[in-house]
XYZ file of C-alpha atoms in Angstrom:
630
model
C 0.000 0.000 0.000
C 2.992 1.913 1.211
C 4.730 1.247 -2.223
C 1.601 2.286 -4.377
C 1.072 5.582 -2.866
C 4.627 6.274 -3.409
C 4.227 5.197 -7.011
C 1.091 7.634 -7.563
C 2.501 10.414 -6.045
C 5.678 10.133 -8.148
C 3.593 10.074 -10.971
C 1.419 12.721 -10.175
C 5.108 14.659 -9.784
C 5.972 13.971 -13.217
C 2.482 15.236 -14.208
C 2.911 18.524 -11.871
C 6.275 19.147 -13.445
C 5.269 18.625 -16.708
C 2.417 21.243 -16.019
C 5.013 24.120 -14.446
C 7.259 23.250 -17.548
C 4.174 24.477 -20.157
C 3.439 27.248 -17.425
C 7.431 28.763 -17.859
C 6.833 28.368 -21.993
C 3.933 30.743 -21.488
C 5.287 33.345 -19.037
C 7.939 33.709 -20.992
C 6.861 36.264 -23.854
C 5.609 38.378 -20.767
C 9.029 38.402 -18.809
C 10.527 39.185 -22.161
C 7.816 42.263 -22.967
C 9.566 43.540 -19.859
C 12.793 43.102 -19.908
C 12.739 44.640 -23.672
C 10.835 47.608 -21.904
C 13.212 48.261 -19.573
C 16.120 48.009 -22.115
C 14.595 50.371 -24.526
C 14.472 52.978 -21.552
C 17.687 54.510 -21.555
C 17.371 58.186 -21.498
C 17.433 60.335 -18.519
C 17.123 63.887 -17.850
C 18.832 66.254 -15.482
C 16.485 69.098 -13.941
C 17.453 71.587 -11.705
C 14.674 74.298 -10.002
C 14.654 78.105 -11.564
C 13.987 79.425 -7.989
C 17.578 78.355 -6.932
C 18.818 79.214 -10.621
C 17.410 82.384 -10.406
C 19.992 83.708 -7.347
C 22.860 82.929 -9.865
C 21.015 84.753 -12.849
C 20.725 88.267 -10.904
C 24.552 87.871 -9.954
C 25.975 86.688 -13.404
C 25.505 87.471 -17.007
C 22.491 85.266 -17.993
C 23.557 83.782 -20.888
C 26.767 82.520 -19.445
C 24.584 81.019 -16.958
C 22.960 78.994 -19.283
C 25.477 78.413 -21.537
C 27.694 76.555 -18.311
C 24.524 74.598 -17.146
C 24.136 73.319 -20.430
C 27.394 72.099 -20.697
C 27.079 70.616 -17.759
C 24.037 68.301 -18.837
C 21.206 70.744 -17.990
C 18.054 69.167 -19.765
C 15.030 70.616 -18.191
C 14.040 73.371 -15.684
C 11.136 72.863 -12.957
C 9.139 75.623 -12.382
C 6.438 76.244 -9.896
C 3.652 78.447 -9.715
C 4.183 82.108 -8.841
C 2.308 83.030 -5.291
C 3.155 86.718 -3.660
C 5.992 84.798 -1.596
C 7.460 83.907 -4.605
C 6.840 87.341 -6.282
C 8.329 88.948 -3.327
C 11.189 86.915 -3.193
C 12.334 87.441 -6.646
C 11.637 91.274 -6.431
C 8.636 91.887 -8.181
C 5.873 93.002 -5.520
C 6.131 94.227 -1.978
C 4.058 92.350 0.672
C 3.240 94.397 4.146
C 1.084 92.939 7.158
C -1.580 94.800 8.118
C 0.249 96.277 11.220
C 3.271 97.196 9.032
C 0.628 98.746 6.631
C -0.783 100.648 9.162
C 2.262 102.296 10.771
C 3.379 103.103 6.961
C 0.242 104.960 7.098
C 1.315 107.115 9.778
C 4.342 108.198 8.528
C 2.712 109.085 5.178
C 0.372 110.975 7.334
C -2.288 109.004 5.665
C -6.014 108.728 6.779
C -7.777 105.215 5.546
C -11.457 104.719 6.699
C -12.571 100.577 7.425
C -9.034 99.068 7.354
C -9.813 95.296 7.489
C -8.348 93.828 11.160
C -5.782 91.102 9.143
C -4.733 91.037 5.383
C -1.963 91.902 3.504
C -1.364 94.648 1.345
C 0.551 94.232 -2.095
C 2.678 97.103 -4.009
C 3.256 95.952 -7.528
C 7.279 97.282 -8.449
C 7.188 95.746 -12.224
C 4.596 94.270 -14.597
C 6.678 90.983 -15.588
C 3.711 89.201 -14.363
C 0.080 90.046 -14.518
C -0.413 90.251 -10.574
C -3.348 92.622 -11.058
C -5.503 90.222 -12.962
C -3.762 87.418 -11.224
C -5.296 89.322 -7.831
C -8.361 90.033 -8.590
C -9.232 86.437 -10.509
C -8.014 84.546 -7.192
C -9.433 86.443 -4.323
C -12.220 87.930 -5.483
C -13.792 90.522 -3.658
C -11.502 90.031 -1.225
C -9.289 92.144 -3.114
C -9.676 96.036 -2.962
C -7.379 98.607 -4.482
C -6.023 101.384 -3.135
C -4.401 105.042 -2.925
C -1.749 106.543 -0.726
C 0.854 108.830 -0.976
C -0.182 109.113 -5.119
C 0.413 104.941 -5.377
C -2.059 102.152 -5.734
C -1.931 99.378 -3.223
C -4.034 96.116 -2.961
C -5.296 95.183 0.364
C -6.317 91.313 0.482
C -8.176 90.276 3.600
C -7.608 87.373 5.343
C -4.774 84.939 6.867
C -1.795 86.791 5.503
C 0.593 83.453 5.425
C -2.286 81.753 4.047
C -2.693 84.158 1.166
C 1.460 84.549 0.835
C 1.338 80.962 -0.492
C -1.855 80.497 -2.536
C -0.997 80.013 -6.399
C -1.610 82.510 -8.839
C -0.697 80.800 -12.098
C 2.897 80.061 -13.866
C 4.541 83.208 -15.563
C 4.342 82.352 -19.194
C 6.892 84.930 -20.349
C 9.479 83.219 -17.912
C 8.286 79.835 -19.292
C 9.202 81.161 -22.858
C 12.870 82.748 -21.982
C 13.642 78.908 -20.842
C 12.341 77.411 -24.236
C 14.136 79.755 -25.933
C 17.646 78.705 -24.216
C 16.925 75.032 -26.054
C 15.379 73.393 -22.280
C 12.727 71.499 -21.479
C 9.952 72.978 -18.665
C 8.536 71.000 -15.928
C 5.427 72.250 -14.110
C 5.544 71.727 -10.507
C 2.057 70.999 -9.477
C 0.542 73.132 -6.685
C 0.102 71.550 -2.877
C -3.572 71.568 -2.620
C -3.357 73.040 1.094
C -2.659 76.499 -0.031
C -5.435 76.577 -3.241
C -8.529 78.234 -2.959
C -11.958 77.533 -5.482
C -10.196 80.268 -7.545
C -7.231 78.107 -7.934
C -8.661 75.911 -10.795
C -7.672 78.555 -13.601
C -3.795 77.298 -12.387
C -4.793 73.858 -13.346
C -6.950 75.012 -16.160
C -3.488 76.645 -17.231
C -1.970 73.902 -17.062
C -3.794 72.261 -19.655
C -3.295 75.521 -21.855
C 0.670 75.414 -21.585
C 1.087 71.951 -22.848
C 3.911 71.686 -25.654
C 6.335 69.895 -27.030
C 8.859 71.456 -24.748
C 6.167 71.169 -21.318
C 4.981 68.116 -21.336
C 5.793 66.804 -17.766
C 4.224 67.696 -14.285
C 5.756 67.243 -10.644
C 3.493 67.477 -7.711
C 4.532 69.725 -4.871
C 3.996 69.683 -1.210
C 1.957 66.826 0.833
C -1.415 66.886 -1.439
C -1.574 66.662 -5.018
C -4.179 69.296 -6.740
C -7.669 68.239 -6.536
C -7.132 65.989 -3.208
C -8.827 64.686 -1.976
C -12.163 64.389 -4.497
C -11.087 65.546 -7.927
C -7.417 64.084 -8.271
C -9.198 61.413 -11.093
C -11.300 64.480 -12.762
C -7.605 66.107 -13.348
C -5.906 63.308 -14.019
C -8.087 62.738 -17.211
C -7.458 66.113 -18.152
C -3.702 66.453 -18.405
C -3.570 62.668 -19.927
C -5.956 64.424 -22.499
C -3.789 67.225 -22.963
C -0.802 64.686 -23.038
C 1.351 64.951 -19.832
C 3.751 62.838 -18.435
C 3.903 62.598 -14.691
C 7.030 62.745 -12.423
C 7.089 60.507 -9.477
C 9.560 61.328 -6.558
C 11.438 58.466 -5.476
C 11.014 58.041 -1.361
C 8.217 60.271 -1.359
C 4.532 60.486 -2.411
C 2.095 63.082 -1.858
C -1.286 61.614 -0.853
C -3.270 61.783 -4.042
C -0.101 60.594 -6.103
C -1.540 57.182 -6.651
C -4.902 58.266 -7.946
C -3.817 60.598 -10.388
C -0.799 58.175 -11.789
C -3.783 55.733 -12.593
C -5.542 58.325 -13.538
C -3.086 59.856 -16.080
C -2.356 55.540 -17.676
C 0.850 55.196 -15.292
C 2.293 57.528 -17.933
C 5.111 58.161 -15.077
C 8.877 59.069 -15.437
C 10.681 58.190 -11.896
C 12.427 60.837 -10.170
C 15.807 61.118 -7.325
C 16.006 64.553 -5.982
C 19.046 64.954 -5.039
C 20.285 67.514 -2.993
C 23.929 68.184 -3.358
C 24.731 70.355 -0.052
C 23.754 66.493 1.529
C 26.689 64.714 0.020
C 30.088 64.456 -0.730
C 30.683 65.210 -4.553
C 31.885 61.726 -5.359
C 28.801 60.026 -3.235
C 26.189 62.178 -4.997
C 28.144 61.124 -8.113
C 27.598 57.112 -7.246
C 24.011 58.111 -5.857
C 22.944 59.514 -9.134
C 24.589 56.821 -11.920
C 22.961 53.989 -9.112
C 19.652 55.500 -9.450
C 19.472 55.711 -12.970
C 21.308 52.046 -13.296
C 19.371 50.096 -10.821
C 16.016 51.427 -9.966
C 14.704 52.849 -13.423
C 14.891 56.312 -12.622
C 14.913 58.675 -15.762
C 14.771 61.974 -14.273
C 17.505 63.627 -11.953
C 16.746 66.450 -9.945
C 19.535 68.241 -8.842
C 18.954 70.784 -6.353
C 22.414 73.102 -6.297
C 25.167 73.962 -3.543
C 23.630 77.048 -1.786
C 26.005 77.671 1.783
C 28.825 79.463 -0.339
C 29.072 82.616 -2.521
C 27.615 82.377 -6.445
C 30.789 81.358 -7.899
C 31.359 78.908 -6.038
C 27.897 77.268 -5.616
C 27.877 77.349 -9.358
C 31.023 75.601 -10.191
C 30.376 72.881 -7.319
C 27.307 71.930 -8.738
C 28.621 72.094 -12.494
C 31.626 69.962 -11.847
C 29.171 67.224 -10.064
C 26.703 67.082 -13.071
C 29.527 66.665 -15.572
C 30.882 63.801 -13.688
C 27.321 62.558 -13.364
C 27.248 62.467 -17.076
C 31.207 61.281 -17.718
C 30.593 58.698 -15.013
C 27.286 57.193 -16.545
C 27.561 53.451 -18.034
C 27.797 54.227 -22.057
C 24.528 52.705 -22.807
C 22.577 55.483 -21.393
C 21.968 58.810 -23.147
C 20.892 62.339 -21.781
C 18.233 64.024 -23.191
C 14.159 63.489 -23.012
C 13.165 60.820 -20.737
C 9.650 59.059 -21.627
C 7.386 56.745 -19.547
C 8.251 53.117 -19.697
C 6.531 51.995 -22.946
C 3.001 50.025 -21.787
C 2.848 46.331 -20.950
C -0.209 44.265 -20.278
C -0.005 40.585 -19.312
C -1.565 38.470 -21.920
C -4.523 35.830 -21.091
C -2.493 33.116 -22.241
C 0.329 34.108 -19.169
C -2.260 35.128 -16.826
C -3.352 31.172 -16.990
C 0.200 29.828 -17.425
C 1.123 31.644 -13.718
C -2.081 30.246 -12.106
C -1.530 26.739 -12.974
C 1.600 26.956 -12.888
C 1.900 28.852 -9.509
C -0.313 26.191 -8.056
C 1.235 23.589 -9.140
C 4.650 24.956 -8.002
C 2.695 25.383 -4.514
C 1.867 22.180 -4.713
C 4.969 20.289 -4.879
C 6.833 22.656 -2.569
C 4.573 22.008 0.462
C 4.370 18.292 -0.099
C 8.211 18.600 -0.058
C 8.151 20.080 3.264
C 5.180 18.828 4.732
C 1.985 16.801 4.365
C 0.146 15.793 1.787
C -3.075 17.461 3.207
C -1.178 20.761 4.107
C 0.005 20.511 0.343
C -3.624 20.288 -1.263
C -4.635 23.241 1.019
C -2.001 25.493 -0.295
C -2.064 24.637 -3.648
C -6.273 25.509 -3.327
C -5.686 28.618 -1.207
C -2.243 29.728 -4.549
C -5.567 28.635 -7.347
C -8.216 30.753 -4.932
C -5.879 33.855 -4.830
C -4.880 33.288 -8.731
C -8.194 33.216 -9.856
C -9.372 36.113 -7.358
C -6.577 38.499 -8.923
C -6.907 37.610 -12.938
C -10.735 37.060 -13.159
C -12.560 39.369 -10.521
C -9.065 41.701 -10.606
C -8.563 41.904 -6.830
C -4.922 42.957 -7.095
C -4.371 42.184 -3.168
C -5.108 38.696 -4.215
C -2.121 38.819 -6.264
C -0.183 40.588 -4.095
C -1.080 37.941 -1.453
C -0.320 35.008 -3.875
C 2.984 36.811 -4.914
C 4.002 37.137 -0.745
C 2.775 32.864 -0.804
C 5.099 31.634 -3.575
C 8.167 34.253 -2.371
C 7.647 32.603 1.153
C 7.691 29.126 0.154
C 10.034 29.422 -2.568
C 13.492 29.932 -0.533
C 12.409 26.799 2.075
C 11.841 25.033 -0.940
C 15.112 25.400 -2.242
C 17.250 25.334 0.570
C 16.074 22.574 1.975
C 16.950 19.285 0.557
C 14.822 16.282 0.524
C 18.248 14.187 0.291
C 21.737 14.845 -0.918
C 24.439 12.496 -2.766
C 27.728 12.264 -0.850
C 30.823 14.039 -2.503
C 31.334 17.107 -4.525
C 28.915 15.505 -7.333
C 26.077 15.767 -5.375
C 26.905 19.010 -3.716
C 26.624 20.769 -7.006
C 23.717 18.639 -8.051
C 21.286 19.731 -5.043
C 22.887 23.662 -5.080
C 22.047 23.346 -8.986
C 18.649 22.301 -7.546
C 18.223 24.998 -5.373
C 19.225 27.561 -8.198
C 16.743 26.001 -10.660
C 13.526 26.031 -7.803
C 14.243 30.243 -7.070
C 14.070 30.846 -11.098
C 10.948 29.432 -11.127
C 9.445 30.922 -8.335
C 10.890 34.418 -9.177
C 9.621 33.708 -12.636
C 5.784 33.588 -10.878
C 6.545 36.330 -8.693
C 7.478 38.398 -11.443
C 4.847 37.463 -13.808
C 2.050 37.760 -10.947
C 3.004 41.297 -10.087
C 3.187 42.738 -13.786
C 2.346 45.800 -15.569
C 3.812 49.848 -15.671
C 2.555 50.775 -12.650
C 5.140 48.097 -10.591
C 8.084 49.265 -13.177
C 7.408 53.009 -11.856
C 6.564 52.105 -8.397
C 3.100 53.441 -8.364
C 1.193 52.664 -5.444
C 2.278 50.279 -2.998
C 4.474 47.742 -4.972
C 5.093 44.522 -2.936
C 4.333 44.989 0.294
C 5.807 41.994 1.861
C 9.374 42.557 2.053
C 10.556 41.595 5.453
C 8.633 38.657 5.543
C 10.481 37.210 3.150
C 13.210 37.897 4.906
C 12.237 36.416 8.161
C 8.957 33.395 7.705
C 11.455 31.199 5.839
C 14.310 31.556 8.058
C 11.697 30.316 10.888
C 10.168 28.099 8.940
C 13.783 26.295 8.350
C 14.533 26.569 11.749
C 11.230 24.554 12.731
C 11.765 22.006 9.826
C 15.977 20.608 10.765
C 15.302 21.362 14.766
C 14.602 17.471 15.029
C 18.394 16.892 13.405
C 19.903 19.607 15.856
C 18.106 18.548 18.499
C 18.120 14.542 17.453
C 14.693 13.943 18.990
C 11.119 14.653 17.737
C 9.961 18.431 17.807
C 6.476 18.213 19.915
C 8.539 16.691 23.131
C 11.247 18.770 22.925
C 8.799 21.752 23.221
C 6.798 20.405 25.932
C 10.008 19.662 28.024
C 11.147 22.792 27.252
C 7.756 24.226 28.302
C 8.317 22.878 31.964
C 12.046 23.819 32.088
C 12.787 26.371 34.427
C 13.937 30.212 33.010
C 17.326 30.826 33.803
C 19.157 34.274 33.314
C 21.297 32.509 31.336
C 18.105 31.904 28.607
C 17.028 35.416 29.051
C 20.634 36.665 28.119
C 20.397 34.300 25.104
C 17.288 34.939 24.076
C 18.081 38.742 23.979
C 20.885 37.962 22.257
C 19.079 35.981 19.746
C 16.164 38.475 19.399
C 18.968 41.862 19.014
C 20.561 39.600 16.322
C 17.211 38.872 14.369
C 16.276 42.555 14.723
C 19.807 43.826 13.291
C 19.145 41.395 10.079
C 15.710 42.748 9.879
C 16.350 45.960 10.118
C 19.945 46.267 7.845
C 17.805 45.050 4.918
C 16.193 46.633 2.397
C 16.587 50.420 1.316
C 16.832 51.240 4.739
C 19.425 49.341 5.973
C 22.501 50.237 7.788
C 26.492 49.269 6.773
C 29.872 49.830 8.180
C 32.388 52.159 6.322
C 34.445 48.987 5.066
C 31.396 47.516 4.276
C 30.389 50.756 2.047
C 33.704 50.972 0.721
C 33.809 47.682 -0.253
C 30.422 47.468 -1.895
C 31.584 50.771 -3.931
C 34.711 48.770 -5.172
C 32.455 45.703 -6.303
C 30.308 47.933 -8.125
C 33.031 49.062 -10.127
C 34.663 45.903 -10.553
C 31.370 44.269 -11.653
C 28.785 47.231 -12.820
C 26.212 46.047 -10.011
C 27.083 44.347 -7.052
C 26.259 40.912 -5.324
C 24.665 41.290 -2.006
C 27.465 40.451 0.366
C 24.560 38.453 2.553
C 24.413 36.172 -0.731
C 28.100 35.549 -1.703
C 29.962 35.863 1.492
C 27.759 34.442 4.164
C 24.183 32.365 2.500
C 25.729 30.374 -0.155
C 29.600 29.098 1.187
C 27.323 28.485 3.900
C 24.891 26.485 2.154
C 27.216 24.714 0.176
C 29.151 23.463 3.298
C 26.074 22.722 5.060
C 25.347 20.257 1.231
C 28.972 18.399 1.919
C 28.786 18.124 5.184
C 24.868 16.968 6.498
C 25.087 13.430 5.796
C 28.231 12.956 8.045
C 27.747 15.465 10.553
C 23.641 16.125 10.425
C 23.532 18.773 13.322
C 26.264 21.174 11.772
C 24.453 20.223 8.568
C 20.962 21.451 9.352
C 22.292 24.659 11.074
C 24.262 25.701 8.087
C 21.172 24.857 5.857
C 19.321 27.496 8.395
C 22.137 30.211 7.563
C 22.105 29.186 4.115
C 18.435 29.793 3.513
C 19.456 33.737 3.749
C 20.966 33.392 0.375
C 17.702 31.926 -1.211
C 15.258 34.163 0.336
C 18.096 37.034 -0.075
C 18.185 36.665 -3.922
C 13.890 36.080 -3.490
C 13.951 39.579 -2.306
C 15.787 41.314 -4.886
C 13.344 40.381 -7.609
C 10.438 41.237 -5.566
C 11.817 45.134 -6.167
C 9.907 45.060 -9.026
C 11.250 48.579 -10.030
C 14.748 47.353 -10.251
C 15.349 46.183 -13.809
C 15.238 42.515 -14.294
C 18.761 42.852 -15.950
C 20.121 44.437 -13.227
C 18.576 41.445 -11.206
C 19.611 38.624 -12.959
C 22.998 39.777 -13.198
C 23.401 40.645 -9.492
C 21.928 37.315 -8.866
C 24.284 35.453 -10.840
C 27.145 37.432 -9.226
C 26.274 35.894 -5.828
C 25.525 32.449 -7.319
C 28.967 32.223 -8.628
C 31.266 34.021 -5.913
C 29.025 31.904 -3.996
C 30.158 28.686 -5.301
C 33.840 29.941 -4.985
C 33.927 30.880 -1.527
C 31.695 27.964 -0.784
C 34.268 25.513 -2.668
C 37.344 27.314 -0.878
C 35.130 26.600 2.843
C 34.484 22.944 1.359
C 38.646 22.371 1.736
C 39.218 24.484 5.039
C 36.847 22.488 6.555
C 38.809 19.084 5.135
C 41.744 20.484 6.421
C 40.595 20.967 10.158
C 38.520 17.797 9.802
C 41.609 16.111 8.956
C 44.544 17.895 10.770
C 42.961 19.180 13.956
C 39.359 17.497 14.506
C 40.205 13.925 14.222
């Protein structure tokens, strides 16, 4: 009976491999469609603010300004619109409080009848913008005119900071001077905290400016325009009108999501980076790494502002023409454009689901029972079919998070290994083979422009990867370490007295899980030699390995392949430290922003300096076996 179960379940195996075999033939076109997206992607702009341009225009000649920017790889200017703060600050009105106004009424000996009790009161000193008709179309009646000392003043009642900051349109004529130095203009959307009703003729402007030099938008502030109930309405609009949306990387105003869906994921990814924050050469290797590895096209460079002119400007030109000397040769500067759109087909949408379930399937059953196998695979086919037919994209999400969970357990551990170096590199060739395919889900599963630009949420379930497996593998070879069944050694250990000796461990244990936690991902924290050396392998190699991969996860892993049928207890615990390499390399695809290039190739990096160190660790461990152990 024994002997016929085995044989069906080998056969239904075969069958369950044959079935994720078909599955990988049609995913494939769709990992393809992105990859070739990706590649095809290789211009990037740099942008710098006019506000913080403008300082160095009313010091130096304006032409040479431009002229040196250029040079330097200026593409594009952002530009934001004007509001009396901004007006004042460039020189072209005078703003007074309304105590200020009325002491300045004293000393002009002036009489004014019905002085509102808080305002602010503007003094046009040019007409390079239309402030009077700007005025007037904004605030309404709130706005009155007036005479003293032979000069007209406008008096606008109300919060004064609150009327300082509310937008009064973009200044076309400066808008034109930038088009005419050969740049491109981006419009910084306003913060919809300081808009009033009035304020949709700046959006309605908007619209109107659209060209084929202005043709990209930047929100500004902590609320897109139109948050919380008309983001969509204006979405449509500049899609209509043809705009491109700029998404800052690290940061997203609330509203961002809604209008990037809004506006067809038509998104170009953004790194501000802010120069007086770095050392030159580190915002150098900042900028080419964002462009490289996490498909930004559009750099922001806001300039060096602590010194004098001269030397602000030449700091900050001597940084963006390294920027651009320093950039790998396959990307250009110019235009950036959205990533061009992908959909996955029906035909992959049913190749993942079966396939995903099937891959499920076969992992569970590898780990566990046959009953907690046909659960999972039901719960992978529930969630597949929830996400592609009724489109519940947490179901995919949540199917995703399944097969990235399972995946790394699945490889790393090993339902039985050959002795000898042939069947070390047999079950690590295994283990290589069973993360393809469940990246190759993972990947396929979360698809589609808005995960290439990072729109929305992305993958939310990052650090689980990177700790439910490591659990998971410590639960599965405790029985080995421990060499006696796992529900006996808990209970016992349930009646065993606490000493401070297993608090001080268990703190120990717990500070050391935290610090893994917590030094991974974007976040994480590294040592100076650890920086340093990371700088010199990107050099070396054009994108890294993670040093959790090649140094520690896979020598480990390897050793743990030689070693476990001799020595089973130092055999499971390596398998526990090598799981970090599986889920480790898991993770990296599951940044579905970073290219899938850029992926591989890191990936294959730690496979192979992996296998290396791994061999090398193979021999030490001979030799002390040898010469000092026996």
């Amino acid at each position: 009976m024994v002997e016929s179960n085995e044989e069906g379940m080998k056969h239904v195996k075969k069958w369950l491999l044959i079935i994720i075999a078909l599955s990988l033939l049609l995913i494939a076109p769709a990992i393809s469609k992105r990859h070739q997206a990706e590649w095809d992607n290789r211009t990037y702009e740099m942008m710098m603010p006019y506000d913080e341009i403008e300082a160095w225009l009313q010091e130096e000649k304006e032409e040479d300004v431009w002229k040196k920017l250029k040079e330097a790889g200026l593409t594009t200017v952002s530009i934001e619109a004007e509001t009396l703060d901004s007006l004042e600050q460039s020189g072209h009105v005078l703003l007074l409080k309304m105590d200020e106004w009325k002491h300045t009424l004293v000393l002009l000996n002036e009489t004014v009848a019905h002085l509102p009790s808080r305002g602010l009161v503007v003094y046009p000193l040019d007409e390079t913008f239309p402030l009077v008709s700007s005025l007037k179309a904004t605030f309404g009646d709130d706005v009155q005119a007036m005479q003293a000392n032979g000069k007209t003043y406008y008096i606008i009642e109300g919060n004064a900071k609150k009327i300082e900051r509310v937008p009064l349109g973009y200044d076309e004529m400066k808008i034109a001077r930038l088009i005419e130095q050969g740049l491109m203009v981006v419009l910084r959307i306003p913060d919809a905290r300081d808009m009033n009703e009035a304020s949709v003729r700046v959006l309605q402007q908007i619209e109107a400016l659209k060209n084929e030099h202005t043709f990209k938008l930047l929100p500004t502030g902590e609320e897109v325009a139109g948050y919380p109930t008309d983001v969509t309405k204006w979405g449509e609009r500049w899609k209509e009108a043809g705009y491109v949306l700029l998404s800052t990387e690290f940061y997203e105003a609330k509203g961002l999501t809604t209008l990037a869906k809004a506006m067809d994921v038509h998104v170009v990814r953004l790194h501000s980076l802010n120069l007086e924050q770095r050392k030159p050469n580190e915002a150098v290797d900042v900028a080419i790494r964002a462009i490289k590895e996490r498909n930004i096209r559009a750099l922001f460079i806001r300039p060096y502002a602590s010194a004098d002119t001269e030397q602000n400007m030449e700091k900050t030109i001597t940084v963006m023409k390294q920027i651009v000397q320093h950039m790998p040769s396959h990307y250009t500067l110019g235009k950036s454009e959205p990533f061009a759109p992908i959909e996955r087909s029906s035909i992959a949408t049913i190749g993942f689901v079966i396939g995903a379930t099937a891959f499920v399937f076969l992992a569970v059953r590898s780990l566990v029972s046959l009953m907690m196998a046909s659960l999972a695979a039901g719960g992978a086919l529930i969630l597949g079919m929830a996400g592609t037919v009724l489109a519940i994209d947490l179901a995919l999400k949540a199917l995703a998070l399944l097969v990235a969970i399972i995946t790394p357990i699945y490889a790393a551990k090993p339902s039985s290994v050959q002795e000898g170096w042939r069947g070390t590199f047999m079950a690590y060739g295994r283990a290589i083979a069973i993360s393809f395919v469940g990246i190759s889900w993972i990947v396929t599963m979360l698809y589609g422009n808005e995960y290439m630009a990072y729109v929305g949420e992305g993958f939310r379930g990052v650090k689980l990867v990177y700790v439910v497996p490591l659990v998971a593998m410590v639960v599965l070879v405790l029985p080995s370490i421990i060499q006696e069944p796992l529900l006996p050694f808990i209970k016992r250990l349930w009646k065993h007295p606490i000493t401070i000796g297993h608090v001080v461990i268990s703190f120990v244990v717990l500070a050391l899980l935290a610090y893994y936690v917590l030094r991974s991902g974007n976040t994480g924290t590294a040592s100076a030699l650890e920086l340093a050396a990371r700088q010199k392998l990107e050099e070396w190699l054009y994108v890294r390995p993670r040093t959790k991969e090649f140094l520690l996860g896979f020598p480990a892993y390897l050793l743990a392949l030689f070693v476990i049928n001799k020595q089973k207890q130092l055999g499971a615990i390596l398998l526990v430290v090598g799981t970090i390499g599986w889920l480790s390399i898991i993770n990296t695809f599951t940044h579905l922003h970073i290219p899938l290039f850029i992926s591989f190739v890191r990936t294959m990096y730690s496979l192979g300096l992996g296998l290396f160190i791994g061999i090398a660790l193979i021999y030490v461990y001979k030799w002390v076996w040898k010469k000092v152990i026996r």
